[in-house]
């Protein structure tokens, strides 16, 4: 007998991706339920070769549901995840609502799968920020080999990270530029078409943005609290796929050749690094793929034990939906998920 799985936020970018990935990976579910707000009730969403009718979150009974993949935003998660967890259903949450709660594991399976056992305190597991997820997948094997002291990262983040409305805004602005129409700025703080914006999420007192702070806090929680990290998060006019320019300082020397060999054997990483035209991965090529791609691995001669590399991943997949499903698979593989019907 398979599991009963609910997907909350099923009409959004990440929710639809979760449904696709559950089907692609033949997740052991006897029943999948699509949930969203009342205004989306009755809409159709696809799940493999099936069509699901969206049900309203606020009238759904989770008492016989084993797993809830939550992708409906922080405020919705704050209200609903504890309620759902209290009914015995395990919540895997894509928002930032519980990432920094000491009683909620923050998980990237390739990085810290063992920490998942702590979910039972609240029946909630947090998914990291999309930009952090791909970064720590690449950093983890390097940290194990040579111990990371400091990371400097600049992100180039696609508009899909800000939702469907943001994707529509890029499309509409681009069309307006070519047709000499009015370029309307609504979702972003400045025009995004043919532009880059060094501002993601709200500003904090020290001048950093919340997105940049998230990368620092989440890397420390999942990988090592001793790592020093500074980030500059930038939104770019790309629909899907986040890219990052990463500079790392290690405790011991590590050559580009050694780093390349380590990354080639690391779970979830694909190295594409030829020192020739096109010998690297871009967001366009990473879209729809599961891997975290690493290219441009090279020494940084300006610091002792320094390396730089380029890191690209599909933010809707490894940055969100795929990681959530992988967490669910960890729960099942380690026999940590009890079926609600059996428990009753």
mmCIF file of C-alpha atoms in Angstrom:
data_model
loop_
_atom_site.group_PDB
_atom_site.id
_atom_site.type_symbol
_atom_site.label_atom_id
_atom_site.label_comp_id
_atom_site.label_asym_id
_atom_site.label_seq_id
_atom_site.Cartn_x
_atom_site.Cartn_y
_atom_site.Cartn_z
ATOM 1 C CA UNK A 1 0.000 0.000 0.000
ATOM 2 C CA UNK A 2 1.321 3.416 -1.000
ATOM 3 C CA UNK A 3 1.066 6.757 0.749
ATOM 4 C CA UNK A 4 -1.520 9.506 0.627
ATOM 5 C CA UNK A 5 0.155 12.763 -0.362
ATOM 6 C CA UNK A 6 -1.216 16.300 -0.380
ATOM 7 C CA UNK A 7 0.390 19.079 -2.423
ATOM 8 C CA UNK A 8 -0.488 22.541 -1.083
ATOM 9 C CA UNK A 9 -0.051 25.387 -3.552
ATOM 10 C CA UNK A 10 -0.672 22.995 -6.430
ATOM 11 C CA UNK A 11 -1.521 25.769 -8.914
ATOM 12 C CA UNK A 12 1.789 27.652 -8.418
ATOM 13 C CA UNK A 13 5.099 27.187 -10.241
ATOM 14 C CA UNK A 14 6.641 24.963 -7.570
ATOM 15 C CA UNK A 15 3.417 23.097 -6.799
ATOM 16 C CA UNK A 16 3.007 22.077 -10.439
ATOM 17 C CA UNK A 17 6.656 21.049 -10.548
ATOM 18 C CA UNK A 18 6.175 18.904 -7.426
ATOM 19 C CA UNK A 19 3.287 17.082 -9.109
ATOM 20 C CA UNK A 20 5.398 16.484 -12.211
ATOM 21 C CA UNK A 21 8.346 15.169 -10.192
ATOM 22 C CA UNK A 22 6.170 12.864 -8.057
ATOM 23 C CA UNK A 23 4.925 11.324 -11.301
ATOM 24 C CA UNK A 24 8.352 11.226 -12.987
ATOM 25 C CA UNK A 25 9.995 9.478 -10.047
ATOM 26 C CA UNK A 26 7.076 7.052 -9.554
ATOM 27 C CA UNK A 27 6.725 8.157 -5.949
ATOM 28 C CA UNK A 28 4.905 5.411 -3.968
ATOM 29 C CA UNK A 29 1.601 7.241 -3.581
ATOM 30 C CA UNK A 30 -1.786 5.557 -3.753
ATOM 31 C CA UNK A 31 -3.455 8.960 -3.782
ATOM 32 C CA UNK A 32 -2.265 12.495 -4.530
ATOM 33 C CA UNK A 33 -4.471 15.430 -3.567
ATOM 34 C CA UNK A 34 -4.011 18.914 -5.054
ATOM 35 C CA UNK A 35 -4.782 21.740 -2.618
ATOM 36 C CA UNK A 36 -4.792 25.529 -2.900
ATOM 37 C CA UNK A 37 -6.766 28.547 -1.731
ATOM 38 C CA UNK A 38 -10.527 28.724 -2.260
ATOM 39 C CA UNK A 39 -10.128 30.958 -5.311
ATOM 40 C CA UNK A 40 -8.313 28.089 -7.077
ATOM 41 C CA UNK A 41 -10.845 25.432 -6.029
ATOM 42 C CA UNK A 42 -12.042 23.386 -8.990
ATOM 43 C CA UNK A 43 -9.108 24.192 -11.256
ATOM 44 C CA UNK A 44 -7.435 21.340 -13.124
ATOM 45 C CA UNK A 45 -3.763 20.447 -12.601
ATOM 46 C CA UNK A 46 -1.886 17.595 -14.239
ATOM 47 C CA UNK A 47 -0.293 14.698 -12.392
ATOM 48 C CA UNK A 48 1.405 12.333 -14.818
ATOM 49 C CA UNK A 49 -1.313 11.220 -17.216
ATOM 50 C CA UNK A 50 -4.057 12.163 -14.755
ATOM 51 C CA UNK A 51 -5.919 15.402 -14.162
ATOM 52 C CA UNK A 52 -6.564 16.409 -10.549
ATOM 53 C CA UNK A 53 -9.269 18.801 -9.382
ATOM 54 C CA UNK A 54 -7.901 21.324 -6.922
ATOM 55 C CA UNK A 55 -9.501 21.251 -3.478
ATOM 56 C CA UNK A 56 -9.595 24.024 -0.887
ATOM 57 C CA UNK A 57 -6.922 23.884 1.802
ATOM 58 C CA UNK A 58 -9.083 25.343 4.556
ATOM 59 C CA UNK A 59 -11.722 22.590 4.343
ATOM 60 C CA UNK A 60 -9.401 19.617 3.866
ATOM 61 C CA UNK A 61 -9.008 16.967 6.584
ATOM 62 C CA UNK A 62 -5.372 15.838 6.915
ATOM 63 C CA UNK A 63 -6.025 13.125 9.488
ATOM 64 C CA UNK A 64 -5.684 10.300 6.909
ATOM 65 C CA UNK A 65 -2.899 11.973 4.894
ATOM 66 C CA UNK A 66 0.687 10.796 5.335
ATOM 67 C CA UNK A 67 2.661 13.583 3.734
ATOM 68 C CA UNK A 68 2.054 17.224 2.867
ATOM 69 C CA UNK A 69 4.327 18.998 0.396
ATOM 70 C CA UNK A 70 3.717 22.658 1.224
ATOM 71 C CA UNK A 71 4.474 25.344 -1.340
ATOM 72 C CA UNK A 72 2.009 28.144 -0.639
ATOM 73 C CA UNK A 73 4.179 30.885 0.877
ATOM 74 C CA UNK A 74 5.396 31.746 4.343
ATOM 75 C CA UNK A 75 2.213 33.170 5.838
ATOM 76 C CA UNK A 76 0.120 30.189 4.733
ATOM 77 C CA UNK A 77 2.745 27.812 6.063
ATOM 78 C CA UNK A 78 2.950 29.572 9.441
ATOM 79 C CA UNK A 79 -0.795 29.163 9.836
ATOM 80 C CA UNK A 80 -1.243 25.673 8.431
ATOM 81 C CA UNK A 81 1.943 23.620 8.827
ATOM 82 C CA UNK A 82 1.684 23.297 12.642
ATOM 83 C CA UNK A 83 -2.012 22.360 12.338
ATOM 84 C CA UNK A 84 -1.263 19.760 9.690
ATOM 85 C CA UNK A 85 1.664 18.354 11.662
ATOM 86 C CA UNK A 86 -0.504 18.103 14.772
ATOM 87 C CA UNK A 87 -2.849 15.774 12.824
ATOM 88 C CA UNK A 88 0.030 13.326 12.293
ATOM 89 C CA UNK A 89 0.796 14.345 8.715
ATOM 90 C CA UNK A 90 4.466 15.183 8.000
ATOM 91 C CA UNK A 91 4.920 18.568 6.328
ATOM 92 C CA UNK A 92 7.806 19.330 3.974
ATOM 93 C CA UNK A 93 7.695 23.105 3.666
ATOM 94 C CA UNK A 94 9.181 25.122 0.807
ATOM 95 C CA UNK A 95 8.797 28.512 2.476
ATOM 96 C CA UNK A 96 11.148 30.295 4.867
ATOM 97 C CA UNK A 97 8.630 30.026 7.748
ATOM 98 C CA UNK A 98 10.434 27.292 9.721
ATOM 99 C CA UNK A 99 13.963 27.142 8.274
ATOM 100 C CA UNK A 100 15.566 28.764 11.297
ATOM 101 C CA UNK A 101 13.492 26.972 13.943
ATOM 102 C CA UNK A 102 15.889 24.787 15.979
ATOM 103 C CA UNK A 103 13.164 22.116 16.251
ATOM 104 C CA UNK A 104 12.719 21.891 12.456
ATOM 105 C CA UNK A 105 15.370 20.143 10.325
ATOM 106 C CA UNK A 106 16.560 22.082 7.266
ATOM 107 C CA UNK A 107 17.486 19.451 4.713
ATOM 108 C CA UNK A 108 19.272 18.956 1.421
ATOM 109 C CA UNK A 109 19.546 15.156 1.152
ATOM 110 C CA UNK A 110 23.003 15.183 -0.482
ATOM 111 C CA UNK A 111 24.287 17.387 2.337
ATOM 112 C CA UNK A 112 22.689 16.507 5.694
ATOM 113 C CA UNK A 113 20.150 13.702 5.278
ATOM 114 C CA UNK A 114 20.925 12.349 8.761
ATOM 115 C CA UNK A 115 19.439 15.487 10.346
ATOM 116 C CA UNK A 116 15.992 14.517 9.067
ATOM 117 C CA UNK A 117 15.327 12.423 12.197
ATOM 118 C CA UNK A 118 14.575 15.610 14.137
ATOM 119 C CA UNK A 119 11.312 16.176 12.259
ATOM 120 C CA UNK A 120 9.201 14.362 14.853
ATOM 121 C CA UNK A 121 9.265 17.325 17.258
ATOM 122 C CA UNK A 122 6.862 19.288 15.071
ATOM 123 C CA UNK A 123 6.248 16.954 12.105
ATOM 124 C CA UNK A 124 7.743 19.685 9.901
ATOM 125 C CA UNK A 125 10.834 19.589 7.675
ATOM 126 C CA UNK A 126 12.070 22.738 5.943
ATOM 127 C CA UNK A 127 13.350 23.058 2.402
ATOM 128 C CA UNK A 128 16.135 25.636 2.019
ATOM 129 C CA UNK A 129 16.140 28.727 -0.138
ATOM 130 C CA UNK A 130 16.644 27.858 -3.814
ATOM 131 C CA UNK A 131 19.952 29.702 -4.095
ATOM 132 C CA UNK A 132 21.302 27.987 -0.965
ATOM 133 C CA UNK A 133 20.264 24.489 -2.053
ATOM 134 C CA UNK A 134 22.446 24.341 -5.136
ATOM 135 C CA UNK A 135 25.328 26.086 -3.369
ATOM 136 C CA UNK A 136 25.588 23.597 -0.500
ATOM 137 C CA UNK A 137 25.336 20.614 -2.864
ATOM 138 C CA UNK A 138 28.544 21.873 -4.484
ATOM 139 C CA UNK A 139 30.236 22.999 -1.260
ATOM 140 C CA UNK A 140 29.606 19.868 0.846
ATOM 141 C CA UNK A 141 32.119 17.493 -0.818
ATOM 142 C CA UNK A 142 34.748 20.247 -1.002
ATOM 143 C CA UNK A 143 34.250 21.075 2.685
ATOM 144 C CA UNK A 144 34.715 17.421 3.619
ATOM 145 C CA UNK A 145 37.961 17.320 1.659
ATOM 146 C CA UNK A 146 39.652 20.572 2.634
ATOM 147 C CA UNK A 147 37.449 22.434 5.208
ATOM 148 C CA UNK A 148 35.977 25.704 3.975
ATOM 149 C CA UNK A 149 36.854 28.892 5.846
ATOM 150 C CA UNK A 150 35.085 31.521 3.754
ATOM 151 C CA UNK A 151 32.728 31.761 0.777
ATOM 152 C CA UNK A 152 31.998 34.802 -1.401
ATOM 153 C CA UNK A 153 29.067 34.248 -3.761
ATOM 154 C CA UNK A 154 27.246 36.405 -6.281
ATOM 155 C CA UNK A 155 23.955 34.993 -7.530
ATOM 156 C CA UNK A 156 22.255 35.443 -10.894
ATOM 157 C CA UNK A 157 18.694 34.401 -10.046
ATOM 158 C CA UNK A 158 15.905 33.784 -12.518
ATOM 159 C CA UNK A 159 12.513 35.445 -12.233
ATOM 160 C CA UNK A 160 10.696 32.148 -11.611
ATOM 161 C CA UNK A 161 12.077 32.327 -8.085
ATOM 162 C CA UNK A 162 9.620 35.176 -7.526
ATOM 163 C CA UNK A 163 6.616 33.260 -8.901
ATOM 164 C CA UNK A 164 4.429 33.135 -11.982
ATOM 165 C CA UNK A 165 3.572 36.853 -11.858
ATOM 166 C CA UNK A 166 7.281 37.654 -12.055
ATOM 167 C CA UNK A 167 7.682 35.429 -15.111
ATOM 168 C CA UNK A 168 4.719 37.170 -16.714
ATOM 169 C CA UNK A 169 6.264 40.557 -15.948
ATOM 170 C CA UNK A 170 9.522 39.643 -17.701
ATOM 171 C CA UNK A 171 7.590 38.355 -20.712
ATOM 172 C CA UNK A 172 5.314 41.401 -20.910
ATOM 173 C CA UNK A 173 8.141 43.901 -20.421
ATOM 174 C CA UNK A 174 10.248 42.213 -23.086
ATOM 175 C CA UNK A 175 7.370 42.313 -25.536
ATOM 176 C CA UNK A 176 6.755 45.981 -24.710
ATOM 177 C CA UNK A 177 10.402 46.848 -25.390
ATOM 178 C CA UNK A 178 10.205 45.305 -28.858
ATOM 179 C CA UNK A 179 6.839 46.873 -29.689
ATOM 180 C CA UNK A 180 7.644 50.296 -28.197
ATOM 181 C CA UNK A 181 4.867 49.799 -25.672
ATOM 182 C CA UNK A 182 4.676 50.871 -22.028
ATOM 183 C CA UNK A 183 7.041 48.929 -19.785
ATOM 184 C CA UNK A 184 5.061 48.349 -16.588
ATOM 185 C CA UNK A 185 6.938 47.673 -13.345
ATOM 186 C CA UNK A 186 4.755 45.862 -10.805
ATOM 187 C CA UNK A 187 6.390 42.779 -9.312
ATOM 188 C CA UNK A 188 9.972 44.059 -9.219
ATOM 189 C CA UNK A 189 11.426 47.319 -7.890
ATOM 190 C CA UNK A 190 12.838 48.228 -11.307
ATOM 191 C CA UNK A 191 12.394 47.056 -14.864
ATOM 192 C CA UNK A 192 13.705 43.482 -15.247
ATOM 193 C CA UNK A 193 13.666 43.158 -19.047
ATOM 194 C CA UNK A 194 17.204 43.717 -20.419
ATOM 195 C CA UNK A 195 18.329 44.660 -16.927
ATOM 196 C CA UNK A 196 19.659 43.157 -13.676
ATOM 197 C CA UNK A 197 18.442 44.087 -10.194
ATOM 198 C CA UNK A 198 20.764 43.729 -7.150
ATOM 199 C CA UNK A 199 17.833 43.371 -4.765
ATOM 200 C CA UNK A 200 15.952 40.209 -3.770
ATOM 201 C CA UNK A 201 13.611 40.252 -0.753
ATOM 202 C CA UNK A 202 13.611 43.090 1.802
ATOM 203 C CA UNK A 203 16.568 45.160 2.994
ATOM 204 C CA UNK A 204 17.998 44.544 6.455
ATOM 205 C CA UNK A 205 19.675 46.969 8.869
ATOM 206 C CA UNK A 206 23.219 46.095 7.795
ATOM 207 C CA UNK A 207 22.477 46.826 4.128
ATOM 208 C CA UNK A 208 22.181 43.220 3.027
ATOM 209 C CA UNK A 209 18.920 41.810 1.716
ATOM 210 C CA UNK A 210 16.936 38.999 3.313
ATOM 211 C CA UNK A 211 17.869 36.712 0.410
ATOM 212 C CA UNK A 212 21.545 37.239 1.146
ATOM 213 C CA UNK A 213 21.002 36.686 4.864
ATOM 214 C CA UNK A 214 19.151 33.445 4.132
ATOM 215 C CA UNK A 215 22.138 32.066 2.251
ATOM 216 C CA UNK A 216 24.412 32.805 5.205
ATOM 217 C CA UNK A 217 22.099 31.402 7.893
ATOM 218 C CA UNK A 218 21.092 28.300 5.948
ATOM 219 C CA UNK A 219 24.625 27.362 4.909
ATOM 220 C CA UNK A 220 25.726 27.589 8.534
ATOM 221 C CA UNK A 221 22.766 25.476 9.726
ATOM 222 C CA UNK A 222 23.141 22.729 7.122
ATOM 223 C CA UNK A 223 26.875 22.627 6.459
ATOM 224 C CA UNK A 224 28.968 24.178 9.249
ATOM 225 C CA UNK A 225 28.356 27.130 11.604
ATOM 226 C CA UNK A 226 32.060 28.049 11.375
ATOM 227 C CA UNK A 227 31.914 28.872 7.666
ATOM 228 C CA UNK A 228 32.020 32.588 6.904
ATOM 229 C CA UNK A 229 29.881 33.525 3.917
ATOM 230 C CA UNK A 230 28.965 36.748 2.174
ATOM 231 C CA UNK A 231 26.503 36.967 -0.711
ATOM 232 C CA UNK A 232 25.243 39.445 -3.267
ATOM 233 C CA UNK A 233 21.899 38.280 -4.671
ATOM 234 C CA UNK A 234 20.907 39.592 -8.091
ATOM 235 C CA UNK A 235 17.759 39.063 -10.175
ATOM 236 C CA UNK A 236 18.426 38.587 -13.898
ATOM 237 C CA UNK A 237 16.112 38.428 -16.958
ATOM 238 C CA UNK A 238 16.116 34.627 -17.193
ATOM 239 C CA UNK A 239 12.923 32.586 -16.800
ATOM 240 C CA UNK A 240 14.285 29.418 -15.131
ATOM 241 C CA UNK A 241 17.642 28.531 -13.597
ATOM 242 C CA UNK A 242 19.808 30.205 -10.981
ATOM 243 C CA UNK A 243 23.536 30.721 -11.534
ATOM 244 C CA UNK A 244 26.188 31.550 -8.945
ATOM 245 C CA UNK A 245 29.774 32.762 -9.130
ATOM 246 C CA UNK A 246 31.432 31.191 -6.085
ATOM 247 C CA UNK A 247 34.803 31.967 -4.498
ATOM 248 C CA UNK A 248 35.986 29.661 -1.707
ATOM 249 C CA UNK A 249 38.888 29.841 0.736
ATOM 250 C CA UNK A 250 39.978 26.523 2.301
ATOM 251 C CA UNK A 251 42.098 25.587 5.304
ATOM 252 C CA UNK A 252 44.478 23.531 3.174
ATOM 253 C CA UNK A 253 45.596 23.719 -0.455
ATOM 254 C CA UNK A 254 43.236 22.141 -2.975
ATOM 255 C CA UNK A 255 44.020 22.230 -6.673
ATOM 256 C CA UNK A 256 41.429 22.685 -9.426
ATOM 257 C CA UNK A 257 42.197 19.140 -10.550
ATOM 258 C CA UNK A 258 41.542 17.694 -7.079
ATOM 259 C CA UNK A 259 38.358 19.760 -6.696
ATOM 260 C CA UNK A 260 37.162 18.599 -10.103
ATOM 261 C CA UNK A 261 37.712 14.942 -9.218
ATOM 262 C CA UNK A 262 35.887 15.389 -5.894
ATOM 263 C CA UNK A 263 32.922 17.111 -7.520
ATOM 264 C CA UNK A 264 32.676 14.548 -10.323
ATOM 265 C CA UNK A 265 32.064 11.815 -7.733
ATOM 266 C CA UNK A 266 29.736 13.889 -5.515
ATOM 267 C CA UNK A 267 26.008 13.060 -5.347
ATOM 268 C CA UNK A 268 23.767 15.483 -7.221
ATOM 269 C CA UNK A 269 26.677 17.256 -8.962
ATOM 270 C CA UNK A 270 27.482 17.243 -12.659
ATOM 271 C CA UNK A 271 30.781 18.795 -13.736
ATOM 272 C CA UNK A 272 30.864 20.327 -17.224
ATOM 273 C CA UNK A 273 34.169 22.154 -17.445
ATOM 274 C CA UNK A 274 36.055 22.379 -20.725
ATOM 275 C CA UNK A 275 38.276 25.396 -21.185
ATOM 276 C CA UNK A 276 36.884 26.193 -24.601
ATOM 277 C CA UNK A 277 33.975 28.034 -26.172
ATOM 278 C CA UNK A 278 30.742 26.631 -24.727
ATOM 279 C CA UNK A 279 32.541 24.298 -22.329
ATOM 280 C CA UNK A 280 30.323 25.270 -19.393
ATOM 281 C CA UNK A 281 26.652 25.160 -18.398
ATOM 282 C CA UNK A 282 24.207 28.068 -18.513
ATOM 283 C CA UNK A 283 20.744 28.364 -16.923
ATOM 284 C CA UNK A 284 19.068 27.651 -20.269
ATOM 285 C CA UNK A 285 20.713 24.225 -20.416
ATOM 286 C CA UNK A 286 20.050 23.445 -16.747
ATOM 287 C CA UNK A 287 16.295 24.115 -17.005
ATOM 288 C CA UNK A 288 14.350 20.887 -16.570
ATOM 289 C CA UNK A 289 17.375 19.005 -15.233
ATOM 290 C CA UNK A 290 17.891 17.587 -11.737
ATOM 291 C CA UNK A 291 21.633 18.094 -11.324
ATOM 292 C CA UNK A 292 23.576 20.955 -9.824
ATOM 293 C CA UNK A 293 26.091 21.822 -12.542
ATOM 294 C CA UNK A 294 29.588 23.083 -11.803
ATOM 295 C CA UNK A 295 31.849 24.725 -14.398
ATOM 296 C CA UNK A 296 34.820 27.135 -14.597
ATOM 297 C CA UNK A 297 36.743 25.496 -11.720
ATOM 298 C CA UNK A 298 39.987 27.437 -11.288
ATOM 299 C CA UNK A 299 42.515 28.591 -8.707
ATOM 300 C CA UNK A 300 42.257 32.016 -7.083
ATOM 301 C CA UNK A 301 45.812 33.286 -6.770
ATOM 302 C CA UNK A 302 44.790 36.336 -4.709
ATOM 303 C CA UNK A 303 44.301 34.283 -1.520
ATOM 304 C CA UNK A 304 45.885 31.223 0.033
ATOM 305 C CA UNK A 305 44.032 27.985 -0.738
ATOM 306 C CA UNK A 306 41.461 29.692 -2.962
ATOM 307 C CA UNK A 307 39.204 28.328 -5.683
ATOM 308 C CA UNK A 308 36.510 29.857 -7.871
ATOM 309 C CA UNK A 309 33.736 28.089 -9.762
ATOM 310 C CA UNK A 310 30.437 28.619 -11.564
ATOM 311 C CA UNK A 311 27.332 26.799 -10.295
ATOM 312 C CA UNK A 312 23.988 26.449 -12.123
ATOM 313 C CA UNK A 313 20.758 24.634 -11.286
ATOM 314 C CA UNK A 314 17.041 24.637 -12.092
ATOM 315 C CA UNK A 315 15.656 26.612 -9.154
ATOM 316 C CA UNK A 316 12.171 25.139 -9.481
ATOM 317 C CA UNK A 317 13.551 21.604 -9.278
ATOM 318 C CA UNK A 318 16.640 21.214 -7.059
ATOM 319 C CA UNK A 319 15.954 24.600 -5.521
ATOM 320 C CA UNK A 320 12.440 23.611 -4.483
ATOM 321 C CA UNK A 321 10.264 20.789 -5.847
ATOM 322 C CA UNK A 322 12.862 18.080 -6.443
ATOM 323 C CA UNK A 323 14.524 18.667 -3.086
ATOM 324 C CA UNK A 324 11.149 18.372 -1.326
ATOM 325 C CA UNK A 325 10.399 15.067 -3.050
ATOM 326 C CA UNK A 326 13.919 13.797 -2.277
ATOM 327 C CA UNK A 327 13.333 14.590 1.404
ATOM 328 C CA UNK A 328 10.121 12.550 1.250
ATOM 329 C CA UNK A 329 12.062 9.677 -0.315
ATOM 330 C CA UNK A 330 14.597 9.840 2.535
ATOM 331 C CA UNK A 331 11.743 9.501 5.042
ATOM 332 C CA UNK A 332 10.431 6.438 3.230
ATOM 333 C CA UNK A 333 13.813 4.809 2.619
ATOM 334 C CA UNK A 334 14.733 5.198 6.289
ATOM 335 C CA UNK A 335 11.303 3.950 7.385
ATOM 336 C CA UNK A 336 10.546 7.207 9.210
ATOM 337 C CA UNK A 337 7.146 7.807 7.610
ATOM 338 C CA UNK A 338 4.220 5.970 9.224
ATOM 339 C CA UNK A 339 1.103 5.508 7.130
ATOM 340 C CA UNK A 340 -1.815 7.306 8.692
ATOM 341 C CA UNK A 341 -4.289 4.524 7.988
ATOM 342 C CA UNK A 342 -2.064 1.970 9.704
ATOM 343 C CA UNK A 343 -1.437 4.285 12.664
ATOM 344 C CA UNK A 344 -5.177 4.737 13.092
#
